[in-house]
Coordinates of C-alpha atoms in Angstrom, one line a residue:
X1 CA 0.0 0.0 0.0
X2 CA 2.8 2.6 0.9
X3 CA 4.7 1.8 -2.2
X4 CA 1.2 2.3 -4.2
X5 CA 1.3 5.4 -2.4
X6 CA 4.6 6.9 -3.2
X7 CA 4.5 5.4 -7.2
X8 CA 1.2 7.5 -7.2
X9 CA 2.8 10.4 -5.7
X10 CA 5.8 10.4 -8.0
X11 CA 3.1 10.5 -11.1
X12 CA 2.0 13.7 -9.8
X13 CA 4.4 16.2 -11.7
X14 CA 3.8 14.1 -14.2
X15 CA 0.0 14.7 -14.8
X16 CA 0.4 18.1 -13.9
X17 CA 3.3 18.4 -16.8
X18 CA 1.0 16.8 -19.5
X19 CA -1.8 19.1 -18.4
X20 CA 0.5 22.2 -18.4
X21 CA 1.7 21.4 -21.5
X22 CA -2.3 20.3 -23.2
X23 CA -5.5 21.7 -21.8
X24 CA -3.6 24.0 -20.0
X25 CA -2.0 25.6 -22.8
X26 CA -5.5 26.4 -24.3
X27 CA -6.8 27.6 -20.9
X28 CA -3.8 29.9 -20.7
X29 CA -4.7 31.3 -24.1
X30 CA -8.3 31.8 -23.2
X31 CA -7.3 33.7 -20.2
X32 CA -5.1 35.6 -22.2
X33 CA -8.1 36.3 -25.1
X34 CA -10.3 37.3 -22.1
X35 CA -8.0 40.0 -20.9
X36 CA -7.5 41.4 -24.3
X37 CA -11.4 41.7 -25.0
X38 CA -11.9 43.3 -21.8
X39 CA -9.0 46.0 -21.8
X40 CA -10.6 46.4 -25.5
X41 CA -14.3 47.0 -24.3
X42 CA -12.4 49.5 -21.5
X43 CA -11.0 51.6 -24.7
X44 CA -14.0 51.7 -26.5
X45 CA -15.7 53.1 -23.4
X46 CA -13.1 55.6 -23.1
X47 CA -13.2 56.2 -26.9
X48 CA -9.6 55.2 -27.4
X49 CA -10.0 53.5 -30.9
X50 CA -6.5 52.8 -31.5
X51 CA -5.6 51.2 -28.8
X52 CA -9.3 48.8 -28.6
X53 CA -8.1 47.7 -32.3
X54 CA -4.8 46.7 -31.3
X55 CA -6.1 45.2 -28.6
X56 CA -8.3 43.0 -30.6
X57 CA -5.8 42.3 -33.4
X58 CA -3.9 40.5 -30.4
X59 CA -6.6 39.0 -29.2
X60 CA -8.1 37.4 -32.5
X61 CA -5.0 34.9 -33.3
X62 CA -4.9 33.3 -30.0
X63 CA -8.6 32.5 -30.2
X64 CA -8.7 28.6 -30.6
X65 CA -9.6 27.3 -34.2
X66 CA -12.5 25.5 -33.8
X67 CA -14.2 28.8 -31.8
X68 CA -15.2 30.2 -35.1
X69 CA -18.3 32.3 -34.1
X70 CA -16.0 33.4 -31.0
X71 CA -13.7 34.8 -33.6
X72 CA -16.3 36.3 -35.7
X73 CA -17.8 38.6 -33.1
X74 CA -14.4 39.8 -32.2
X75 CA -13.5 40.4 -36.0
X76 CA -17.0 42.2 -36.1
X77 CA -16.2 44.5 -32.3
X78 CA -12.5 45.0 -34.1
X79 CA -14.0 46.4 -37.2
X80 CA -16.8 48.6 -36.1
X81 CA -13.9 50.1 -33.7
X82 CA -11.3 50.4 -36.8
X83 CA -14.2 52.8 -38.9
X84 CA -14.4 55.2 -35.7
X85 CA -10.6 54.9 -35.6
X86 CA -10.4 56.6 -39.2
X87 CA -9.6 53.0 -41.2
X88 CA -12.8 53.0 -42.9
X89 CA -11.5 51.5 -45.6
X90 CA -10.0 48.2 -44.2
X91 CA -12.8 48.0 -42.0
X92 CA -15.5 48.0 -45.1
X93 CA -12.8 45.0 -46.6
X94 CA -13.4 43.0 -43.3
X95 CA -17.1 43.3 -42.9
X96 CA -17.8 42.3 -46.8
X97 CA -15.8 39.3 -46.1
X98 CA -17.1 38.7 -42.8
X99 CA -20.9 39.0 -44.0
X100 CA -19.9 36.9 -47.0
X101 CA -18.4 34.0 -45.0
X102 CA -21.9 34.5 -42.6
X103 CA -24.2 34.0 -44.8
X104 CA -22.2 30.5 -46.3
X105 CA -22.5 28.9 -43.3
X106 CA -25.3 25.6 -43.1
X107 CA -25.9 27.4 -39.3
X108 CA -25.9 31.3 -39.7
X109 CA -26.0 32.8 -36.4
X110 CA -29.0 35.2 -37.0
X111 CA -28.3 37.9 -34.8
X112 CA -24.7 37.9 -35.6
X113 CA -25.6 38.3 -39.3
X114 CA -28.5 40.8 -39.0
X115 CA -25.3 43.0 -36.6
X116 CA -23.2 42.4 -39.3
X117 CA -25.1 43.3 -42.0
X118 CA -26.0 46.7 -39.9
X119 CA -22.4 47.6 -39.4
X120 CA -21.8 46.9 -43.3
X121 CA -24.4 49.0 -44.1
X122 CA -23.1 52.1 -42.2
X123 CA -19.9 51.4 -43.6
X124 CA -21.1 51.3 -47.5
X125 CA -23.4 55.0 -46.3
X126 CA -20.1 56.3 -45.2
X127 CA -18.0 55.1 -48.3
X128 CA -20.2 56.2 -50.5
X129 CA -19.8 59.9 -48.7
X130 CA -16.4 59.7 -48.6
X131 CA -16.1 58.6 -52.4
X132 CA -18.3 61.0 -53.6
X133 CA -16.5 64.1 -52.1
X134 CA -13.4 62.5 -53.7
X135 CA -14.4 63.0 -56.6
X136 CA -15.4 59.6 -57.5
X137 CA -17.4 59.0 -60.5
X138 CA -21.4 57.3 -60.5
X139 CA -20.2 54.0 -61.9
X140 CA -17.4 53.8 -59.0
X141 CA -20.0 54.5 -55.6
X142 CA -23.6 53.3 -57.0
X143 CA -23.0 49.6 -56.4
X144 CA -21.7 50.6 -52.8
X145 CA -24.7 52.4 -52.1
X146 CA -27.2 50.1 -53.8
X147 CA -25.8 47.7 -51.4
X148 CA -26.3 49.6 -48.5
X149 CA -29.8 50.3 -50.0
X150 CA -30.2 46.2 -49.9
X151 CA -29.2 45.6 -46.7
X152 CA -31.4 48.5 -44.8
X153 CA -34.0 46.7 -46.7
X154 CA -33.7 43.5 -45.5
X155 CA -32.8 44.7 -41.9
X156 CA -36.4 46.9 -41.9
X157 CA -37.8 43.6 -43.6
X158 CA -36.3 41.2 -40.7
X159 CA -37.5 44.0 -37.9
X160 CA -40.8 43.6 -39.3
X161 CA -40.8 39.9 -39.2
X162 CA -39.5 39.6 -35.3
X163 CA -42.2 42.8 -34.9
X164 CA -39.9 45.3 -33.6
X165 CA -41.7 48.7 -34.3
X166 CA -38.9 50.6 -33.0
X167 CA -36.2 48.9 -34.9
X168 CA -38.1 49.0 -38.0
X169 CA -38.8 53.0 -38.0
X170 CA -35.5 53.3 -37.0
X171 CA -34.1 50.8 -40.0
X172 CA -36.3 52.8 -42.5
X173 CA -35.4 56.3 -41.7
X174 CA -31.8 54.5 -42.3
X175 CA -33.0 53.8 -46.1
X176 CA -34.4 57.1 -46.7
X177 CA -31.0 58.6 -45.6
X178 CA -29.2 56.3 -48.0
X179 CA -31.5 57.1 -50.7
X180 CA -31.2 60.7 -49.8
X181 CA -27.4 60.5 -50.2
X182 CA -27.6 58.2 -53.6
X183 CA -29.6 61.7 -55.0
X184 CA -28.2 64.4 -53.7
X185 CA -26.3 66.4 -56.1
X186 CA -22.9 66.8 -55.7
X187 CA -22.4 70.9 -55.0
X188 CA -25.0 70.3 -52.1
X189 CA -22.9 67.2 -50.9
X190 CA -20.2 69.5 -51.2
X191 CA -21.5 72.2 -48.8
X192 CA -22.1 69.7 -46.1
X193 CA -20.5 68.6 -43.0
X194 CA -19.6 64.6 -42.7
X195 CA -22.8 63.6 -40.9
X196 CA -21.6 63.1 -36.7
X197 CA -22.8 59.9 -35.3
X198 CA -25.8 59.7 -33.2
X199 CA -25.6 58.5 -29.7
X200 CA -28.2 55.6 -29.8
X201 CA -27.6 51.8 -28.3
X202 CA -30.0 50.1 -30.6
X203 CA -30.3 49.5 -34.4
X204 CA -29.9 52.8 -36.0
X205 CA -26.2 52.4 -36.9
X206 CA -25.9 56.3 -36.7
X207 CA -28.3 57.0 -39.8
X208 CA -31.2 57.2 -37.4
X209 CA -33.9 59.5 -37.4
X210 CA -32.4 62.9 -35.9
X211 CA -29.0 62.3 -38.2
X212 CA -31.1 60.9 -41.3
X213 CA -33.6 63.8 -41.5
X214 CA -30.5 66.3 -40.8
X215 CA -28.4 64.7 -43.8
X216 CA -30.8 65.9 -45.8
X217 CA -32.4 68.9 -44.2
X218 CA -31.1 70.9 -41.4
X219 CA -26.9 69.9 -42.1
X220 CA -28.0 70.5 -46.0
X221 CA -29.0 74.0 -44.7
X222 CA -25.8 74.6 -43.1
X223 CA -27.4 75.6 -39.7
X224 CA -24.8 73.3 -37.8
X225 CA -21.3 73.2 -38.0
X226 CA -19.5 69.6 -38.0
X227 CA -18.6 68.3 -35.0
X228 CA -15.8 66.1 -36.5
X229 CA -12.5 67.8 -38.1
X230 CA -11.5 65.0 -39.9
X231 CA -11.4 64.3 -43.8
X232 CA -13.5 62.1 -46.3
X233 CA -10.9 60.1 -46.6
X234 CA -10.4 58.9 -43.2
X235 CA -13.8 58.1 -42.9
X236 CA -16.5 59.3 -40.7
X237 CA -17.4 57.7 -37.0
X238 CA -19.7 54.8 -37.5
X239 CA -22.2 53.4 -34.6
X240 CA -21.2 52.6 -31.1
X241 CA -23.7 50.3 -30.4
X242 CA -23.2 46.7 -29.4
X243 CA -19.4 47.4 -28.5

């Protein structure tokens, strides 16, 4: 019995070797994915873009390969923070091929998709803007704009399905702004500030109703000056919400 007992405690280091070096190993890289996407969430609560998107760039490659959706919401968080951090551009890249590889799934996660497809949909409204006052010609933003048209759509068209009044006001006041924008001529787009994101939590991406009706209206009358200094082509600030 006593030499049962000591073989069993010799085995000890053992088991805790093979578990330091396996399951412990992925633990350790959890913990370490955890931190990151909390110190992240901090910045984006104290409006320090930059450092919430390097934060998540660390965080996204030690998230384990078979936690796919796990990766997806962080790509998604990493994104939205990268358009208020003035990389508009990458972060319209990411979210087409994020919403792309979505929608292929057997399995879509429905509410990841519909957030997705909201935060795409700010991005293409913003593009579009920034495009336009470039310079760009029809045939270059019109198929980034008819997309955003689309996917307003089918966001007011899934708010009315679940029955959410609220959302689907708010996700049709988003279409008339994009529609507004895809009309406006370009001396009055010209004469107006980059529209400032709204403060709002839920579903209006920043196109809601007080900043929709002023793209189009109060901003196009130059009664307000712009609240953000900087240029078309670092994009404007998209939504906050769901960060």
């Amino acid at each position: 019995m006593r030499i049962m007992m000591l073989l069993c405690w010799g085995l000890v280091p053992c088991f805790v070797g093979a578990y330091h070096y396996g399951p412990g190993q992925a633990q350790l890289k959890l913990d370490e994915v955890d931190q990151r996407i909390k110190a992240a969430q901090t910045a984006v609560k104290l409006e320090n873009w930059d450092q919430a998107v390097r934060l998540y760039n660390e965080a996204l490659p030690l998230v384990p390969a078979d936690r796919v959706k796990e990766a997806q919401k962080l790509r998604l968080e990493r994104d939205k923070a990268m358009m208020l951090n003035g990389q508009l551009p990458d972060a319209y890249l990411d979210l087409q091929a994020l919403l792309d590889e979505l929608q292929k799934e057997p399995q879509p996660d429905a509410e990841l998709v519909k957030e997705t497809r909201s935060a795409m949909a700010n991005a293409e409204y913003y593009v579009t803007w920034a495009l336009r006052l470039e310079g760009v010609g029809k045939e270059g933003w019109e198929p980034i704009i008819e997309s955003a048209r689309q996917n307003y759509r089918l966001l007011a068209e899934n708010a009315a399905l679940t029955g959410s009044k609220t959302e689907l006001i708010e996700q049709q006041e988003n279409l008339e702004a994009v529609i507004r924008l895809a009309n406006l001529d370009l001396t009055d787009l010209q004469g107006m500030p980059i529209p400032k994101q709204c403060q709002c939590k839920g579903c209006c991406n920043g196109v809601c109703n007080k900043q929709g009706k002023n793209k189009g209206k109060k901003k196009g009358a130059g009664k307000k000056k712009p609240k953000d200094n900087r240029g078309a082509s670092s994009g404007p600030p998209p939504d906050k919400s769901g960060s």
